[in-house]
Every structure is written in structure tokens, then in C-alpha cells.
Coordinates of C-alpha atoms and ligand atoms in Angstrom, one line a residue:
Chain A
M11 CA 15.1 33.2 28.4
S12 CA 16.9 36.2 30.1
A13 CA 20.6 36.4 29.3
G14 CA 21.9 35.9 32.8
R15 CA 25.2 36.6 33.8
V16 CA 27.8 33.9 34.9
H17 CA 30.6 34.5 37.2
R18 CA 33.4 32.1 37.1
P19 CA 35.5 32.3 40.4
E20 CA 38.6 30.1 40.5
T21 CA 39.0 30.2 44.4
L22 CA 36.6 29.7 47.3
E23 CA 37.3 33.3 48.6
E24 CA 36.4 34.9 45.2
A25 CA 33.2 32.8 45.1
T26 CA 32.0 33.6 48.7
A27 CA 33.0 37.3 48.0
L28 CA 30.6 37.3 44.9
L29 CA 27.7 35.6 46.9
G30 CA 28.1 38.3 49.8
E31 CA 28.2 41.2 47.3
L32 CA 25.7 40.3 44.9
D33 CA 22.0 40.9 45.8
D34 CA 20.0 38.6 43.6
V35 CA 22.6 35.5 43.1
M36 CA 22.6 31.8 42.9
V37 CA 25.3 29.4 43.1
Y38 CA 25.4 27.1 39.7
G39 CA 26.1 23.5 40.7
G40 CA 25.0 20.9 38.1
G41 CA 22.4 23.1 36.8
T42 CA 19.8 20.5 36.3
A43 CA 17.2 22.2 38.5
I44 CA 18.1 25.8 37.6
Q45 CA 17.8 25.1 33.9
I46 CA 14.3 23.5 34.4
L47 CA 13.1 26.3 36.5
R48 CA 14.6 29.0 33.8
K49 CA 12.7 27.3 31.1
Q50 CA 9.6 27.4 33.1
G51 CA 9.9 31.0 33.6
L52 CA 10.1 30.7 37.4
L53 CA 13.7 31.8 37.9
F54 CA 14.6 35.5 37.4
T55 CA 17.9 35.5 39.1
E56 CA 20.5 37.8 36.9
D57 CA 23.7 36.4 38.4
Y58 CA 25.0 33.0 38.8
V59 CA 28.3 31.8 40.4
D60 CA 29.5 28.8 38.5
I61 CA 31.7 26.9 41.1
A62 CA 33.1 24.5 38.5
G63 CA 36.4 26.2 38.5
I64 CA 37.1 26.1 42.1
P65 CA 39.6 23.3 43.1
G66 CA 38.7 20.5 45.4
L67 CA 34.7 20.6 45.1
R68 CA 34.7 17.3 43.3
D69 CA 36.8 15.3 45.7
L70 CA 35.3 12.2 47.6
T71 CA 37.4 11.5 50.6
V72 CA 37.2 8.6 53.0
T73 CA 38.6 8.6 56.6
D74 CA 38.3 6.1 59.2
D75 CA 35.1 7.6 60.6
D76 CA 33.0 9.1 57.5
I77 CA 33.1 9.9 53.8
T78 CA 33.3 13.6 52.7
I79 CA 31.3 14.4 49.4
G80 CA 32.3 17.5 47.8
T81 CA 29.4 19.7 46.6
L82 CA 30.4 18.9 43.0
V83 CA 30.3 15.3 43.1
P84 CA 27.8 13.8 40.9
L85 CA 24.9 11.9 42.4
R86 CA 25.9 8.9 40.0
R87 CA 29.3 8.8 41.8
V88 CA 27.8 8.5 45.3
E89 CA 25.6 5.6 43.7
T90 CA 28.4 3.8 42.0
D91 CA 31.8 4.7 43.9
P92 CA 33.1 1.3 45.5
R93 CA 33.8 3.2 48.6
T94 CA 30.2 4.5 49.1
R95 CA 28.7 1.3 48.0
R96 CA 30.5 -0.5 50.9
L97 CA 30.5 2.1 53.7
V98 CA 27.4 4.0 53.4
P99 CA 25.1 1.5 51.2
V100 CA 22.0 3.2 52.3
A101 CA 23.2 6.6 50.6
A102 CA 24.4 4.7 47.4
A103 CA 20.9 3.1 47.0
A104 CA 19.1 6.4 47.6
Y105 CA 21.3 8.5 45.3
G106 CA 21.1 5.6 42.7
Q107 CA 17.2 6.0 42.3
A108 CA 16.9 9.6 41.9
A109 CA 15.8 10.7 38.5
N110 CA 17.7 9.0 35.4
P111 CA 21.4 8.1 34.9
R112 CA 21.8 11.3 32.7
V113 CA 20.5 13.6 35.3
R114 CA 22.5 11.8 38.1
N115 CA 25.9 12.2 35.9
T116 CA 25.2 16.1 35.9
A117 CA 23.3 16.9 39.1
S118 CA 25.8 17.7 42.1
A119 CA 25.3 16.5 45.6
G120 CA 25.4 19.9 46.8
G121 CA 22.9 21.3 44.5
N122 CA 20.6 18.3 45.2
I123 CA 20.4 19.2 48.9
A124 CA 20.3 22.9 48.2
H125 CA 17.2 22.5 45.8
G126 CA 15.3 21.7 49.0
D127 CA 12.6 19.8 47.5
Y128 CA 10.6 17.9 49.9
R129 CA 10.5 14.9 47.5
L130 CA 14.4 14.4 47.1
D131 CA 15.6 10.8 47.3
P132 CA 19.2 11.4 48.6
P133 CA 18.4 13.4 51.9
T134 CA 16.2 10.5 53.2
A135 CA 19.4 8.6 53.7
L136 CA 21.5 11.5 54.7
V137 CA 19.2 12.1 57.7
V138 CA 19.4 8.4 58.9
L139 CA 23.1 8.7 58.5
D140 CA 23.4 11.6 60.7
A141 CA 25.4 13.6 58.0
T142 CA 26.9 17.1 58.3
V143 CA 26.7 19.9 55.7
H144 CA 29.7 22.3 55.4
L145 CA 28.8 25.9 54.4
A146 CA 31.2 28.7 53.6
S147 CA 30.7 32.4 53.3
A148 CA 33.1 35.4 53.2
A149 CA 32.7 35.4 57.1
G150 CA 34.1 31.9 57.5
S151 CA 32.6 28.4 57.4
R152 CA 30.0 26.6 59.5
E153 CA 28.6 23.2 59.8
V154 CA 24.8 22.1 60.0
A155 CA 23.5 18.8 60.8
V156 CA 21.4 17.8 57.8
R157 CA 18.5 16.8 60.3
E158 CA 18.3 20.5 60.8
F159 CA 19.0 21.6 57.1
F160 CA 15.7 21.3 55.7
T161 CA 13.8 24.1 57.5
D162 CA 10.5 24.3 55.7
F163 CA 8.6 23.7 52.4
Q164 CA 11.4 24.4 49.7
E165 CA 13.5 26.0 52.5
T166 CA 17.0 25.1 53.6
D167 CA 19.3 26.6 56.0
V168 CA 21.5 28.0 53.3
R169 CA 21.8 31.9 54.3
H170 CA 22.6 34.7 51.6
G171 CA 26.2 34.8 50.9
E172 CA 26.9 31.3 51.5
M173 CA 27.4 28.0 49.6
I174 CA 27.8 24.4 50.5
T175 CA 31.3 23.0 50.1
A176 CA 30.8 19.5 51.1
I177 CA 28.7 17.0 52.9
T178 CA 30.2 14.5 55.5
V179 CA 28.5 11.2 55.9
P180 CA 29.3 8.9 59.0
R181 CA 30.1 5.5 57.9
Q182 CA 27.1 3.0 58.6
P183 CA 27.6 1.7 62.1
D184 CA 29.2 -1.7 62.3
G185 CA 26.6 -4.6 62.1
S186 CA 23.9 -2.0 60.9
R187 CA 21.5 -3.0 58.0
S188 CA 19.6 -0.7 55.7
S189 CA 17.2 -0.4 53.1
F190 CA 15.8 2.3 50.6
V191 CA 12.2 2.0 49.3
K192 CA 10.9 4.2 46.7
M193 CA 7.4 4.4 45.4
R194 CA 6.5 6.1 42.0
S195 CA 3.2 6.5 40.4
L196 CA 4.2 7.9 36.9
S197 CA 7.2 6.2 35.6
E198 CA 10.0 4.3 36.9
N199 CA 12.4 7.0 37.1
D200 CA 10.2 9.6 38.2
W201 CA 10.2 11.6 41.4
P202 CA 8.7 9.3 44.3
C203 CA 5.1 9.8 45.8
A204 CA 6.7 8.4 48.8
S205 CA 10.2 7.1 50.0
A206 CA 11.6 5.8 53.0
A207 CA 15.4 4.9 53.9
V208 CA 15.7 2.7 57.0
L209 CA 18.7 2.0 59.0
A210 CA 18.7 -0.8 61.9
V211 CA 21.3 -0.3 64.4
P212 CA 22.0 -3.1 67.0
E213 CA 22.8 -1.4 70.2
D214 CA 23.2 -3.1 73.6
G215 CA 20.1 -5.0 74.3
F216 CA 17.9 -3.1 71.5
V217 CA 18.0 -2.4 68.1
E218 CA 17.6 1.4 67.0
I219 CA 15.4 2.0 63.9
R220 CA 16.2 5.4 62.0
M221 CA 14.0 6.5 59.3
G222 CA 14.2 9.2 56.7
L223 CA 10.9 9.7 54.7
G224 CA 10.5 11.6 51.5
A225 CA 7.6 13.1 49.7
V226 CA 5.0 12.6 52.5
A227 CA 5.4 15.9 54.4
P228 CA 6.4 19.6 53.3
T229 CA 10.1 18.6 54.1
T230 CA 12.3 15.5 54.4
V231 CA 11.4 13.8 58.0
Y232 CA 13.6 12.2 60.3
L233 CA 12.3 9.6 62.9
A234 CA 13.7 7.3 65.1
F235 CA 12.5 4.5 67.8
D236 CA 13.9 1.3 69.6
V237 CA 12.9 -2.2 69.1
T238 CA 13.2 -3.9 72.4
P239 CA 13.8 -7.6 72.8
D240 CA 10.1 -8.3 73.7
M241 CA 9.0 -7.0 70.2
D242 CA 8.8 -9.2 67.3
E243 CA 9.2 -8.0 63.6
Q244 CA 5.1 -7.4 63.1
Q245 CA 5.4 -5.2 66.5
A246 CA 8.3 -3.4 65.2
V247 CA 6.6 -2.6 61.9
E248 CA 3.4 -1.3 63.7
A249 CA 5.7 1.0 65.9
A250 CA 7.3 2.2 62.7
L251 CA 3.8 2.9 61.2
D252 CA 2.4 4.6 64.1
I253 CA 5.2 7.2 64.4
A254 CA 5.2 7.6 60.6
D255 CA 1.6 8.4 60.6
S256 CA 2.0 11.0 63.2
V257 CA 4.2 13.1 60.7
M258 CA 2.5 12.3 57.5
D259 CA 1.1 15.5 55.8
P260 CA 1.6 14.9 52.1
I261 CA 0.8 17.3 49.2
A262 CA -1.7 16.4 46.7
D263 CA -0.3 16.6 43.1
I264 CA -0.5 14.7 39.8
R265 CA 1.5 11.7 41.5
G266 CA -1.4 11.3 43.7
S267 CA -3.8 12.6 46.4
A268 CA -2.7 13.2 49.7
S269 CA -4.3 9.8 51.1
Y270 CA -2.8 7.8 48.2
K271 CA 0.7 9.1 49.2
A272 CA 0.1 8.5 52.8
R273 CA -0.8 4.9 51.8
L274 CA 2.3 4.5 49.8
G275 CA 4.3 6.0 52.5
R276 CA 3.3 3.5 54.9
V277 CA 3.9 0.7 52.4
A278 CA 7.6 2.0 51.9
V279 CA 8.2 2.4 55.7
E280 CA 6.8 -1.1 56.4
Q281 CA 9.0 -2.7 53.4
A282 CA 12.1 -0.8 54.4
V283 CA 11.7 -1.8 58.3
R284 CA 11.0 -5.5 57.3
S285 CA 13.9 -5.9 55.0
S286 CA 16.3 -4.1 57.2
L287 CA 15.2 -6.4 60.2
K288 CA 15.4 -9.5 58.2
E289 CA 18.9 -8.9 57.0
L290 CA 19.9 -8.0 60.6
S291 CA 18.5 -11.3 61.9
R292 CA 20.3 -13.3 59.2
D293 CA 23.6 -12.0 60.5
Chain B
M30 CA 30.4 35.8 24.4
N31 CA 32.7 33.0 25.0
E32 CA 35.0 31.5 22.5
I33 CA 35.1 27.7 23.3
T34 CA 36.1 24.4 21.5
L35 CA 33.6 21.6 21.3
D36 CA 35.6 18.4 20.6
V37 CA 32.7 16.4 18.9
N38 CA 33.7 12.8 17.8
G39 CA 37.2 13.9 17.7
T40 CA 36.9 16.9 15.8
P41 CA 37.5 20.4 17.3
H42 CA 34.7 23.0 16.6
K43 CA 35.7 26.5 17.7
V44 CA 32.2 28.2 18.7
A45 CA 31.1 31.5 20.1
V46 CA 28.3 30.8 22.9
E47 CA 26.6 33.0 25.4
D48 CA 27.1 32.1 29.1
T49 CA 23.8 30.4 29.2
T50 CA 23.7 28.8 25.9
L51 CA 22.8 25.2 26.1
L52 CA 24.9 22.4 25.0
L53 CA 22.2 21.0 22.8
D54 CA 21.8 24.4 21.1
A55 CA 25.4 24.8 20.6
L56 CA 25.7 21.4 19.0
R57 CA 22.8 21.8 16.7
R58 CA 23.0 25.5 15.6
R59 CA 26.8 26.1 16.0
V60 CA 28.5 22.5 15.2
G61 CA 25.3 21.1 13.0
V62 CA 25.0 18.1 14.8
T63 CA 21.4 17.0 14.4
S64 CA 21.4 13.4 16.1
A65 CA 20.9 15.4 19.4
R66 CA 17.3 16.3 19.5
E67 CA 15.1 18.2 21.9
G68 CA 12.4 16.1 23.2
C69 CA 11.0 17.2 26.6
G70 CA 13.4 19.8 27.4
V71 CA 13.7 18.8 31.1
G72 CA 15.9 15.9 31.1
A73 CA 13.2 13.1 31.3
C74 CA 13.1 11.9 27.9
G75 CA 16.8 11.2 26.5
A76 CA 16.5 12.5 22.8
C77 CA 19.2 15.1 23.5
T78 CA 21.6 12.7 25.1
V79 CA 25.2 13.0 24.4
L80 CA 28.3 11.5 26.0
A81 CA 31.0 13.6 27.7
E82 CA 34.1 11.6 28.5
G83 CA 31.8 8.5 28.0
R84 CA 29.2 9.7 30.5
S85 CA 25.6 10.5 29.3
V86 CA 24.4 13.9 29.8
S87 CA 21.2 15.6 28.9
S88 CA 22.5 18.3 26.6
C89 CA 19.1 20.3 27.1
L90 CA 20.1 21.0 30.8
A91 CA 23.7 21.5 30.4
V92 CA 25.4 24.7 29.6
A93 CA 27.9 24.7 26.7
V94 CA 30.8 26.5 28.5
R95 CA 31.1 23.6 30.9
Y96 CA 32.2 21.3 28.1
D97 CA 34.8 23.5 26.7
G98 CA 37.7 20.9 25.5
T99 CA 35.6 18.1 26.9
P100 CA 35.6 14.9 24.5
L101 CA 32.0 14.6 23.2
T102 CA 30.3 11.6 21.4
T103 CA 27.1 12.1 19.4
A104 CA 25.4 9.2 17.9
D105 CA 26.3 10.3 14.2
G106 CA 30.0 9.9 15.1
L107 CA 29.5 6.3 15.6
P108 CA 30.6 4.0 12.5
E109 CA 27.9 1.8 11.0
D110 CA 29.6 -1.3 12.2
D111 CA 29.8 -0.1 15.7
P112 CA 28.3 -3.2 17.6
V113 CA 25.6 -1.0 19.2
V114 CA 24.7 0.8 16.0
S115 CA 24.5 -2.4 13.9
S116 CA 22.5 -4.3 16.6
F117 CA 19.9 -1.6 16.9
V118 CA 19.5 -1.8 12.8
D119 CA 19.5 -5.5 12.8
S120 CA 16.9 -5.8 15.6
D121 CA 14.6 -3.2 13.8
A122 CA 14.7 -1.2 17.0
M123 CA 13.0 2.0 15.4
Q124 CA 10.2 3.3 13.9
C125 CA 10.4 7.2 13.4
G126 CA 13.9 6.9 14.9
Y127 CA 13.6 10.4 16.9
C128 CA 14.6 9.0 20.3
I129 CA 17.2 6.4 18.8
P130 CA 20.5 8.0 19.1
G131 CA 19.7 8.7 22.6
F132 CA 19.1 5.0 23.3
V133 CA 22.2 4.1 21.3
L134 CA 24.3 6.5 23.4
M135 CA 22.9 5.2 26.6
T136 CA 23.6 1.7 25.5
K137 CA 27.5 2.7 25.0
E138 CA 27.6 4.0 28.4
L139 CA 26.0 0.7 29.8
L140 CA 28.1 -1.8 28.1
S141 CA 31.3 0.3 28.8
E142 CA 30.4 0.1 32.7
N143 CA 28.8 -3.3 32.5
P144 CA 29.6 -5.6 29.5
S145 CA 26.9 -8.2 30.2
P146 CA 23.8 -6.4 31.7
N147 CA 20.8 -8.6 32.8
D148 CA 17.6 -7.4 31.6
E149 CA 16.8 -5.5 34.9
E150 CA 20.2 -3.7 34.6
V151 CA 19.3 -2.9 30.7
S152 CA 15.9 -1.3 31.9
D153 CA 17.5 0.7 35.0
H154 CA 19.8 2.3 32.6
L155 CA 17.5 3.0 29.9
E156 CA 14.5 3.9 31.8
G157 CA 14.9 7.5 31.4
N158 CA 14.7 7.4 27.5
I159 CA 11.2 7.5 26.0
C160 CA 10.4 6.2 22.7
R161 CA 6.7 7.3 21.5
C162 CA 6.6 4.5 18.7
A163 CA 7.1 2.0 21.9
T164 CA 9.7 -0.2 20.2
Y165 CA 10.8 -1.0 23.6
P166 CA 11.0 -4.9 22.9
E167 CA 13.2 -4.4 20.1
I168 CA 15.4 -1.9 21.9
I169 CA 15.9 -4.5 24.6
K170 CA 16.7 -7.1 21.9
A171 CA 19.0 -4.8 20.5
V172 CA 20.8 -4.2 23.8
R173 CA 21.2 -7.9 24.3
L174 CA 22.6 -8.5 20.9
A175 CA 25.0 -5.5 21.3
A176 CA 26.4 -7.0 24.2
K177 CA 26.9 -10.1 22.6
R178 CA 28.6 -8.3 19.6
S179 CA 30.8 -6.2 21.7
A180 CA 32.0 -9.2 23.8
T181 CA 33.5 -10.9 20.7
Ligands
FAD329 C1 14.1 14.7 34.8 C2 14.5 14.8 36.4 C3 13.9 13.9 37.2 C4 14.1 14.1 38.6 N1 13.9 13.2 39.5 C5 14.4 13.2 40.9 C6 14.1 12.2 41.8 O1 13.4 11.1 41.3 N2 14.6 12.2 43.0 C7 15.4 13.2 43.3 O2 15.8 13.4 44.5 N3 15.7 14.2 42.5 C8 15.2 14.3 41.4 N4 15.5 15.3 40.5 C9 16.1 16.5 41.1 C10 17.5 16.4 40.6 O3 18.0 15.6 41.9 C11 18.0 17.9 41.2 O4 17.8 18.4 39.9 C12 19.5 18.0 41.3 O5 20.0 17.3 42.2 C13 19.8 19.5 41.5 O6 21.6 19.5 41.5 P1 22.2 20.3 40.6 O7 23.7 20.1 41.0 O8 21.9 20.2 39.1 O9 21.7 21.7 41.0 P2 21.5 23.1 40.3 O10 20.3 23.2 39.5 O11 22.9 23.7 40.2 O12 20.9 24.0 41.6 C14 19.9 23.6 42.5 C15 19.6 24.8 43.5 O13 20.8 24.5 44.5 C16 21.5 25.8 44.7 N5 22.9 25.3 44.5 C17 23.5 24.5 44.0 N6 25.0 24.3 44.5 C18 24.9 24.8 45.6 C19 25.9 25.2 46.7 N7 27.3 24.5 46.4 N8 25.7 25.8 47.6 C20 24.6 26.4 47.7 N9 23.5 26.3 46.8 C21 23.7 25.5 45.8 C22 21.3 26.5 43.4 O14 21.4 27.9 43.6 C23 19.8 26.3 43.0 O15 19.1 27.0 44.0 C24 15.1 15.2 39.0 C25 15.5 16.2 38.1 C26 15.2 15.9 36.8 C27 15.9 16.9 35.8

């Protein structure tokens, strides 16, 4: 393993200055993805900016409208914090099914999305909740809707010189119901071969169904449609499967062939839509 | 090189580590802890588990400098009459034993968060640990027994 240089800035300004000046540089978050890539010999970056010494990046703050998750908040905290469980249960569910508890204790919320893998679980919930990613660079800060953040296969909208500082997640709308379903083909805490986060939001005269799909296309996919009063549950499920089918483009690997993943993607969508609608009708 | 202090089972150890030295290597080679072991090397098997401030960490994916001064627990630091340790012994929950320190520490974490877990909660928490001798049924028994012993 190459030595690698680790810079340990103590302020955001120092960190963004380093990220801007250095050519081949990476932010070191929880390090769970970086360490694996290093061990696999796939990462040759010389300079790492370890952001652990910067104050404020581990905060989880709640307002009347939303929850802001600092980039260094561990996935497990999003899963277990009573505030996230109550206010954004679909996020708590999706974060709680990524990897195993040890990895979730170490992996960071910002590193998770920056990793940009098309199979990640947390982004499926973030897209249905319409979260916003906060980025900082020496030039200032900007915000990107998470629905625009995953730009292509393993690509995100983080630009050279930038780092994620936080993710803001709007509270789940009043009266909405949600479900996260993850299909695995190897072991219980493995990456998904298909996953679906669904949020059913009652509106005036119809129900909006928002869906975030993982592992079934080169990036996380966001889809939405309305269930009108003339549609029963079965028709709503069929509508969901129709639009899900139109985006499915799975990548074959050891977790299954493309057709197998598309099949499981349909099962995940169906289960998540049914379960959200059932809960809604129980209210 | 960085001079850091690894606080292992209550004893401080001053060690010199590179920026990129893994916590697992620092514990094994600099401190002499052998209960944390390398298995898969990618966070998926749990043989390298240690607790940092009571929370489980795959030490094979963690850099040592991040744990300067953090209270660490390794399985060898637990006394024989620790309810989790004694429950694993009394349940014959091991064959070769390579993976057991990881299972013991995951159980410590689980019971500290949830003193009386049901079977599903037990497997949810331990699913990221692999035992190649497949003593899983005995491990589950050991966790149930440990929950009982910890409660009394
Ligand atoms: C055994 C195992 C199983 C897994 N299974 C799953 C699974 O089932 N589902 C799932 O969703 N994930 C899974 N993962 C992936 C895991 O979620 C990621 O490894 C983790 O979230 C990455 O976060 P990190 O903080 O460790 O990132 P790091 O390793 O620190 O960084 C990852 C990437 O993000 C960049 N980065 C980090 N922080 C920032 C920042 N603030 N700003 C800009 N860029 C940044 C880094 O430069 C790097 O490119 C698994 C991982 C392991 C080890």
C-alpha cells in the first residue's frame, strides 16, 4: 500500500483551501470505502484531507421543517437517533439496512453519497424526501438537490475543490406513510440487488407516490406518480411497476443477472407501494 | 510518523504510527493485542471487531490516528466472569474460535443498547459476523444466555 499523505485541517477554510490547491486529492470521511479501494489497489490518490478535526460536521440538527445531517454523522446515528426515526422514518429505515452495524458506525452520511455507488441504500430515501446536499469550496458554498446529485454511473456533482458539509432532509409530510424494501441475493447484510424506498403522500383528492430505486440502473433513480380516487391498490401497484419498468437498466454481476435484478426490483417496488398504501388506508 | 496513545482496556499505550496505519495493525503489532484478527479485510466478517467508546468498529477499515485517546475495548480485556464471555463458554459457542472475539464484542454492544433483544434483533446485529465453523445456533443460545445473565 502506498504511504499516502493525510492533511488534518482544523477549519473548513483550511480544508477547502487544500482541496482547491492539491491536484489529486480526496476527502477522508469514515474511510470505509477508501480503505477497501486502497486494499484492492484501485486508489492511487496521494493526498487525503481528513475532515475529522473540523468542528460542527458531526451535528444533527432539527428545525420545524427539516433535519440537517452533518457530513460526518455516522450512518448508524441516522438509523437510531429518535428524531430521525420519528421525523424521517424512511431515511432511518434505509440507513439502517446499509452494510452491517460496524460499517454503519464508521461510515459517514456525506461519504456515503459522495461514494456515488448506484447500489447505495440511503440515497433511495433521500430522493423521495427531496433532500438537499450542501457543498463548500474556497469560492463559497452551494446547494444541490439530491435528485440531481447522482449524475452518472459512479459520478456525483461534487466538483474539484469541493466537499460536502451536510445533507438537509425535509420532514416527512404530515399524514404520509413510507416503506423501504431491500432485496439481497448473497447474505443478509450485503449490498442490495434491488431496493425501493416509497413515500405515499396524501394530497387534495389524490395520493402522490414517490419512489427511490437502488441497484436497478446505473444511478439511484427517482420516480413519482399520482394515485387518483378511481384507482384501487392493485391498479396503483401496476402503475408503479409500469413506470419502474421504464427506467430499469440493471448491471449484471455476482449478485445476479440483469433480468434477475429487474425481477427483484419489481418485487421491491410492489412490496413497498403496497405496504405504504395499506398503512395510509389504516389511518 | 505520529505519536498517538491507544487506550486499550483502560491501559494507555504510546505508539508510533504512519498516517495510514490501520487500527488493526496498530493493535496487533504495536500493542500486542491478538484477539482482534484479520479475516476478510473489507469490513464484512467481523473478526477484527473492537469497541470504540462502546461502539463496534471494523478495525481493518479504520485508521489508527483517528482513535488517539479513544477508550477501546478488545475481547481479551473482558474478564472471564463477564456475562457475555461466560455465556459463550457455557454454550460451547465456538470451535476454532477465530471469529469469537468479534461475536463477543458485537454482543456486548447489542446488550448495552438493547438488554433483552428478540431473536430477530440478535441476528440483525450479528449478521455482519461470519463463523466458518458455523456454530451459529450455539452463538444465538449464548447471546440469549448472556442477556439473562446481564439482567441479574
Ligand atoms: C462490508 C461493506 C458492505 C457494504 N454494504 C452496503 C450496503 O448494503 N448498502 C450501502 O448503501 N452501502 C454499503 N456499503 C458502502 C458504505 O455505505 C460506504 O462504504 C460508506 O457509506 C462510505 O462512507 P465513508 O464515510 O466511509 O466514506 P469514505 O471512504 O471516507 O469516502 C468515500 C468517498 O466519498 C468521498 N468523501 C467522503 N466524505 C466526503 C465529503 N464530506 N465531501 C466530499 N467527498 C467526500 C471520498 O473522497 C471518497 O471518494 C458497504 C460497505 C462495506 C465495507
